[in-house]
Amino acid sequence: MKAVYEPEETERRWRRRWEELELGRADPSSAKPAFSIALPPPNITGSLHLGHALNAVVQDSLCRFHRMRGFEVLWVPGTDHAAIATQNVIERQLAGEGSSKEAIGRQAFDLRVDAWYRTYQGRIVEQLRRMGASCDWSRERFTMDPAYVRVIRTVFKALYEQGLIYRGPRIVNWCPRCHSAISDEEVQYEEQIDKFYYVRYRRADGPGEVVVATTRPETILADVAVAVPPGDPRFRDLLGSELIEPLSGRLIPLIEDQAVDPKLGTGALKITPGHSAEDFEIGHRHGLPVLTVISLDGHMIAPDFPDLDGLAVAPAREWAAGRLRDSGALLSDEPIVHQVGHCDRCGAILEPLVTSQWWVRVTELAEPAAEVVESGAIKFHPPQYREQYLTWVHGLRDWCISRQLWLGHRIPVSTCANQHTFAWVEEPERCPVCESSELSHDPDVLDTWFSSALWPFAILGWPEETPELARFYPTSVLSTGRDILRLWVARMVMMGLRFAGEVPFADVILHATILGADGARMSKSRGNVVDPLEMADRYGADALRAWGASVAMGTQDARFDESRIDGFAKFANKLWNMVRLLRLVHFPAGQPGLIPKAPEPVLRELELADRWLLSRLTGLVEKVSRAFSEFEFGAAVDAIYQFAWHELADWYLELVKERLEAGDEVALWITRSALLTTATLLHPIMPFLTEALGEQFEGAPASMDQVGWPEVRSEWDDPAAEAAMGSFQDLTGQLRHWLQDLGIQFGRSASRVPLLVSSTGSDLAQPEVLRYLERLAPVQWVEATVGDLEGMAPLVVGQSAIRLAATAAAQSQQLKAKMSRELDRLSAFRSSLETKLASPFATSAPAELVARERSRLEEASRREALLRDALEI
Ligand SMILES: [Zn+2]
Ligand SMILES: [Zn+2]
């Protein structure tokens, strides 16, 4: 073993080894219990970012943990065609060549897309491999694969024939730049300063007017009514009258509708169904017409006003405000800060426009999707997302699934010359009704989320009754980012229930979002983006994984912190060196060979350190097993780190070094077990390192994935040993400080300081403690009687008092001052506990809380008495 752990060589070697072993390959015919995960398919054109890396760690840890626990694990990888994103990239490429998709035509465009997919297919999947992901690579899926496309068409056709998909004009978020409808969830709301215009609408048949406040005077030409709250006395006299639309002089009705908020603006709302989703609903309720004055490319359609016609929206607004001002219809304007929807792909301001689109009628799908979460069949981690999910699912409106793109899954609907419209799975040549071969296909493509909603069952071979589907559906866990809770998670639940007949997964993990080191969202323009592969190159994929695991579930926003990744790289090296130390015990001259297997010795008459370490070790197994089961990856990493570094290395190995060198079988066996168990527990998170550690031991299997998960050994549980070692550690720490306070340098003092011990409380009762202290501190113990100790500087630890002989006198004043400060603190703490226990807390709080406070009081009182005694107050 080299003196320093080298992640690069190890990771390369073990990636190859895992492929040879087909580690991730799942066998649907195995008798083991099943555990499965559908990898959220990253965009095919993308490259791995920190969010993907974090998500890969979560999923890979769970897969390895379950493999080690004897499950048949299936983790299906794949990619998404990402219609809008990919089309944007290719369009930019074409523009760079001075061309466009219209110029090259649909067929050439499709070829170009295929070539693009071939180039990028698998790039991101390769990057996931680099992170150590143990997917079943033989089952990689792509949402454009023919089999996948069949699933999409099958689902579409079924929903269409069940009347749950329809085509019709409705208002959508329209991106005038992408020339496509955008789903509600893809709208980016940004705060913006605009103007609120107060515009008067005069009564047509007499005196009176209604004032309306609007941010969009350019849409007045499409107004079809003014609405006021029902029964509002401010407008009572005007009801039944018509109003004059102030730009073109059309007559429009004054109506009452409960959707109008009397406190907002002037309490009166102009109704423009063609350009506002809310108004569209109101107009629909009152049977009002829909007028459109903005085109699909975001320009005004106003042939009656030649200087307005064709203007973009922003100058059109200026034009309308000017005209209203000139005619006296504009009362005033004032600045307003409000949220404006932008396209999350291209950043353009979205226009609510009425277009003919395809829709999914969601009510029938949403109800069962809410029920399975209410009943607990699907659980969210962290649990706060349950409410968000339910609120959203309960408020769902019909889902617009058509996009006016070239790239994507064509809507599988055709119409014949005789106007028969039908959905299909295989591209048809004739109309199934009249046999006409004159067919026109729908030009739109499907929303990408429609295809990804089918992912968990589509990748397992549905609609065929495949062994994979029978064995691995429902999947066990879905791990993803919170930003697609609605876009994706809820829709998978709806489709899974409807078509596969069961929930698509039992547990949903929404992992943390990684922010830049500066605490802001990572973005290219801020320059705070971190490339995970660069981190893996610098510190090893394992160190990045360990950091990812430690932040995955802690808080929902985790700042990037390179120093912590570095910390885990050092931890890897620390473990490496502990195993190396054990090797050197067996092969002091550096001979080749494996750390030999040894049968478990009879663990009788163990000394304190041994009993303590075994007790800590079995506690660690329990803690880490629970942490993985509860998706608390950070707790698992922390517990392993603390044990390996601060218990095994800092204390146990220090105390048993000589026994190891002398070949003490018990110490060797315990050290070997502790190191192997640590490596085993850490394997799901740092798999490369732990493989490299495992292969140093005789009898290790081909991969640590095949090592059984460690059992909890309750017979090793030893609270007394833990308490005694706890006091000993405490005592050692204080003794070191004390000696430092007295100016006795550690490690430099050639001679040992004689210490007198008296009043040996239970802390020091363990025979080993004084011997251990002598090992770890430059002291020598002298048994003393109380009389010997007078005038000497005391040290009070736990329940024991120790006095320093010889050098003490000079420094004792300084020490006494320190102790009396400690005494003050302790008295205050004790009296606060007394007050608390005299209050209603003692009767109303849970019994175990009260008991804990009582034992804290007892301990504080004991220590206080000891200190008082030592200070002779
Ligand atoms: Zn756009
Ligand atoms: Zn027909």
mmCIF file with all atom_site columns, N, CA and C in Angstrom, residues 738 741-742 792-794 808-826 867 870-873:
data_model
loop_
_atom_site.group_PDB
_atom_site.id
_atom_site.type_symbol
_atom_site.label_atom_id
_atom_site.label_alt_id
_atom_site.label_comp_id
_atom_site.label_asym_id
_atom_site.label_entity_id
_atom_site.label_seq_id
_atom_site.pdbx_PDB_ins_code
_atom_site.Cartn_x
_atom_site.Cartn_y
_atom_site.Cartn_z
_atom_site.occupancy
_atom_site.B_iso_or_equiv
_atom_site.pdbx_formal_charge
_atom_site.auth_seq_id
_atom_site.auth_comp_id
_atom_site.auth_asym_id
_atom_site.auth_atom_id
_atom_site.pdbx_PDB_model_num
ATOM 1  N N  . TRP A 1 738 ? -5.011  21.649 31.536 1.00 0.00 ? 738 TRP A N  1
ATOM 2  C CA . TRP A 1 738 ? -4.504  22.021 32.847 1.00 0.00 ? 738 TRP A CA 1
ATOM 3  C C  . TRP A 1 738 ? -2.984  22.105 32.822 1.00 0.00 ? 738 TRP A C  1
ATOM 4  N N  . ASP A 1 741 ? -2.014  25.051 30.928 1.00 0.00 ? 741 ASP A N  1
ATOM 5  C CA . ASP A 1 741 ? -2.184  26.256 31.754 1.00 0.00 ? 741 ASP A CA 1
ATOM 6  C C  . ASP A 1 741 ? -1.007  26.422 32.710 1.00 0.00 ? 741 ASP A C  1
ATOM 7  N N  . LEU A 1 742 ? -0.483  25.330 33.151 1.00 0.00 ? 742 LEU A N  1
ATOM 8  C CA . LEU A 1 742 ? 0.621   25.383 34.105 1.00 0.00 ? 742 LEU A CA 1
ATOM 9  C C  . LEU A 1 742 ? 1.964   25.517 33.407 1.00 0.00 ? 742 LEU A C  1
ATOM 10 N N  . MET A 1 792 ? -2.381  22.082 47.416 1.00 0.00 ? 792 MET A N  1
ATOM 11 C CA . MET A 1 792 ? -2.012  21.781 46.028 1.00 0.00 ? 792 MET A CA 1
ATOM 12 C C  . MET A 1 792 ? -3.126  22.170 45.068 1.00 0.00 ? 792 MET A C  1
ATOM 13 N N  . ALA A 1 793 ? -2.717  22.459 43.839 1.00 0.00 ? 793 ALA A N  1
ATOM 14 C CA . ALA A 1 793 ? -3.713  22.889 42.857 1.00 0.00 ? 793 ALA A CA 1
ATOM 15 C C  . ALA A 1 793 ? -4.625  21.720 42.493 1.00 0.00 ? 793 ALA A C  1
ATOM 16 N N  . PRO A 1 794 ? -5.908  21.906 42.604 1.00 0.00 ? 794 PRO A N  1
ATOM 17 C CA . PRO A 1 794 ? -6.816  20.798 42.312 1.00 0.00 ? 794 PRO A CA 1
ATOM 18 C C  . PRO A 1 794 ? -7.341  20.832 40.883 1.00 0.00 ? 794 PRO A C  1
ATOM 19 N N  . ALA A 1 808 ? 2.800   22.779 41.358 1.00 0.00 ? 808 ALA A N  1
ATOM 20 C CA . ALA A 1 808 ? 1.495   23.411 41.415 1.00 0.00 ? 808 ALA A CA 1
ATOM 21 C C  . ALA A 1 808 ? 1.478   24.786 42.066 1.00 0.00 ? 808 ALA A C  1
ATOM 22 N N  . ALA A 1 809 ? 2.166   24.937 43.139 1.00 0.00 ? 809 ALA A N  1
ATOM 23 C CA . ALA A 1 809 ? 1.988   26.113 43.978 1.00 0.00 ? 809 ALA A CA 1
ATOM 24 C C  . ALA A 1 809 ? 1.993   27.434 43.216 1.00 0.00 ? 809 ALA A C  1
ATOM 25 N N  . ALA A 1 810 ? 2.998   27.612 42.366 1.00 0.00 ? 810 ALA A N  1
ATOM 26 C CA . ALA A 1 810 ? 3.140   28.889 41.686 1.00 0.00 ? 810 ALA A CA 1
ATOM 27 C C  . ALA A 1 810 ? 1.925   29.264 40.852 1.00 0.00 ? 810 ALA A C  1
ATOM 28 N N  . GLN A 1 811 ? 1.358   28.288 40.224 1.00 0.00 ? 811 GLN A N  1
ATOM 29 C CA . GLN A 1 811 ? 0.254   28.596 39.315 1.00 0.00 ? 811 GLN A CA 1
ATOM 30 C C  . GLN A 1 811 ? -1.116  28.440 39.956 1.00 0.00 ? 811 GLN A C  1
ATOM 31 N N  . SER A 1 812 ? -1.139  28.065 41.214 1.00 0.00 ? 812 SER A N  1
ATOM 32 C CA . SER A 1 812 ? -2.429  27.692 41.750 1.00 0.00 ? 812 SER A CA 1
ATOM 33 C C  . SER A 1 812 ? -3.428  28.851 41.812 1.00 0.00 ? 812 SER A C  1
ATOM 34 N N  . GLN A 1 813 ? -2.910  30.076 41.901 1.00 0.00 ? 813 GLN A N  1
ATOM 35 C CA . GLN A 1 813 ? -3.834  31.215 41.941 1.00 0.00 ? 813 GLN A CA 1
ATOM 36 C C  . GLN A 1 813 ? -4.632  31.299 40.636 1.00 0.00 ? 813 GLN A C  1
ATOM 37 N N  . GLN A 1 814 ? -3.885  31.172 39.571 1.00 0.00 ? 814 GLN A N  1
ATOM 38 C CA . GLN A 1 814 ? -4.503  31.235 38.235 1.00 0.00 ? 814 GLN A CA 1
ATOM 39 C C  . GLN A 1 814 ? -5.565  30.127 38.093 1.00 0.00 ? 814 GLN A C  1
ATOM 40 N N  . LEU A 1 815 ? -5.212  28.950 38.594 1.00 0.00 ? 815 LEU A N  1
ATOM 41 C CA . LEU A 1 815 ? -6.134  27.839 38.496 1.00 0.00 ? 815 LEU A CA 1
ATOM 42 C C  . LEU A 1 815 ? -7.358  28.031 39.353 1.00 0.00 ? 815 LEU A C  1
ATOM 43 N N  . LYS A 1 816 ? -7.105  28.589 40.538 1.00 0.00 ? 816 LYS A N  1
ATOM 44 C CA . LYS A 1 816 ? -8.228  28.804 41.450 1.00 0.00 ? 816 LYS A CA 1
ATOM 45 C C  . LYS A 1 816 ? -9.221  29.784 40.836 1.00 0.00 ? 816 LYS A C  1
ATOM 46 N N  . ALA A 1 817 ? -8.687  30.809 40.187 1.00 0.00 ? 817 ALA A N  1
ATOM 47 C CA . ALA A 1 817 ? -9.566  31.792 39.548 1.00 0.00 ? 817 ALA A CA 1
ATOM 48 C C  . ALA A 1 817 ? -10.424 31.103 38.488 1.00 0.00 ? 817 ALA A C  1
ATOM 49 N N  . LYS A 1 818 ? -9.806  30.243 37.726 1.00 0.00 ? 818 LYS A N  1
ATOM 50 C CA . LYS A 1 818 ? -10.508 29.524 36.680 1.00 0.00 ? 818 LYS A CA 1
ATOM 51 C C  . LYS A 1 818 ? -11.627 28.655 37.279 1.00 0.00 ? 818 LYS A C  1
ATOM 52 N N  . MET A 1 819 ? -11.266 27.988 38.376 1.00 0.00 ? 819 MET A N  1
ATOM 53 C CA . MET A 1 819 ? -12.251 27.119 38.997 1.00 0.00 ? 819 MET A CA 1
ATOM 54 C C  . MET A 1 819 ? -13.397 27.892 39.611 1.00 0.00 ? 819 MET A C  1
ATOM 55 N N  . SER A 1 820 ? -13.099 29.070 40.152 1.00 0.00 ? 820 SER A N  1
ATOM 56 C CA . SER A 1 820 ? -14.227 29.761 40.762 1.00 0.00 ? 820 SER A CA 1
ATOM 57 C C  . SER A 1 820 ? -15.160 30.328 39.699 1.00 0.00 ? 820 SER A C  1
ATOM 58 N N  . ARG A 1 821 ? -14.627 30.643 38.519 1.00 0.00 ? 821 ARG A N  1
ATOM 59 C CA . ARG A 1 821 ? -15.518 31.033 37.417 1.00 0.00 ? 821 ARG A CA 1
ATOM 60 C C  . ARG A 1 821 ? -16.421 29.852 37.036 1.00 0.00 ? 821 ARG A C  1
ATOM 61 N N  . GLU A 1 822 ? -15.830 28.702 36.981 1.00 0.00 ? 822 GLU A N  1
ATOM 62 C CA . GLU A 1 822 ? -16.572 27.489 36.658 1.00 0.00 ? 822 GLU A CA 1
ATOM 63 C C  . GLU A 1 822 ? -17.648 27.226 37.720 1.00 0.00 ? 822 GLU A C  1
ATOM 64 N N  . LEU A 1 823 ? -17.270 27.480 38.989 1.00 0.00 ? 823 LEU A N  1
ATOM 65 C CA . LEU A 1 823 ? -18.213 27.269 40.089 1.00 0.00 ? 823 LEU A CA 1
ATOM 66 C C  . LEU A 1 823 ? -19.409 28.213 39.958 1.00 0.00 ? 823 LEU A C  1
ATOM 67 N N  . ASP A 1 824 ? -19.136 29.484 39.612 1.00 0.00 ? 824 ASP A N  1
ATOM 68 C CA . ASP A 1 824 ? -20.224 30.453 39.425 1.00 0.00 ? 824 ASP A CA 1
ATOM 69 C C  . ASP A 1 824 ? -21.184 29.979 38.328 1.00 0.00 ? 824 ASP A C  1
ATOM 70 N N  . ARG A 1 825 ? -20.617 29.545 37.249 1.00 0.00 ? 825 ARG A N  1
ATOM 71 C CA . ARG A 1 825 ? -21.439 29.105 36.123 1.00 0.00 ? 825 ARG A CA 1
ATOM 72 C C  . ARG A 1 825 ? -22.313 27.923 36.540 1.00 0.00 ? 825 ARG A C  1
ATOM 73 N N  . LEU A 1 826 ? -21.681 27.014 37.273 1.00 0.00 ? 826 LEU A N  1
ATOM 74 C CA . LEU A 1 826 ? -22.361 25.799 37.685 1.00 0.00 ? 826 LEU A CA 1
ATOM 75 C C  . LEU A 1 826 ? -23.496 26.091 38.677 1.00 0.00 ? 826 LEU A C  1
ATOM 76 N N  . LEU A 1 867 ? -16.224 21.037 43.552 1.00 0.00 ? 867 LEU A N  1
ATOM 77 C CA . LEU A 1 867 ? -15.477 22.267 43.296 1.00 0.00 ? 867 LEU A CA 1
ATOM 78 C C  . LEU A 1 867 ? -15.363 23.107 44.559 1.00 0.00 ? 867 LEU A C  1
ATOM 79 N N  . ALA A 1 870 ? -12.846 21.633 46.704 1.00 0.00 ? 870 ALA A N  1
ATOM 80 C CA . ALA A 1 870 ? -11.497 21.858 46.196 1.00 0.00 ? 870 ALA A CA 1
ATOM 81 C C  . ALA A 1 870 ? -11.039 23.292 46.460 1.00 0.00 ? 870 ALA A C  1
ATOM 82 N N  . LEU A 1 871 ? -11.967 24.202 46.337 1.00 0.00 ? 871 LEU A N  1
ATOM 83 C CA . LEU A 1 871 ? -11.607 25.611 46.540 1.00 0.00 ? 871 LEU A CA 1
ATOM 84 C C  . LEU A 1 871 ? -11.655 26.006 48.012 1.00 0.00 ? 871 LEU A C  1
ATOM 85 N N  . GLU A 1 872 ? -12.115 25.087 48.814 1.00 0.00 ? 872 GLU A N  1
ATOM 86 C CA . GLU A 1 872 ? -12.253 25.298 50.258 1.00 0.00 ? 872 GLU A CA 1
ATOM 87 C C  . GLU A 1 872 ? -13.051 26.545 50.581 1.00 0.00 ? 872 GLU A C  1
ATOM 88 N N  . ILE A 1 873 ? -14.132 26.709 49.811 1.00 0.00 ? 873 ILE A N  1
ATOM 89 C CA . ILE A 1 873 ? -14.998 27.851 50.088 1.00 0.00 ? 873 ILE A CA 1
ATOM 90 C C  . ILE A 1 873 ? -15.982 27.439 51.171 1.00 0.00 ? 873 ILE A C  1
#
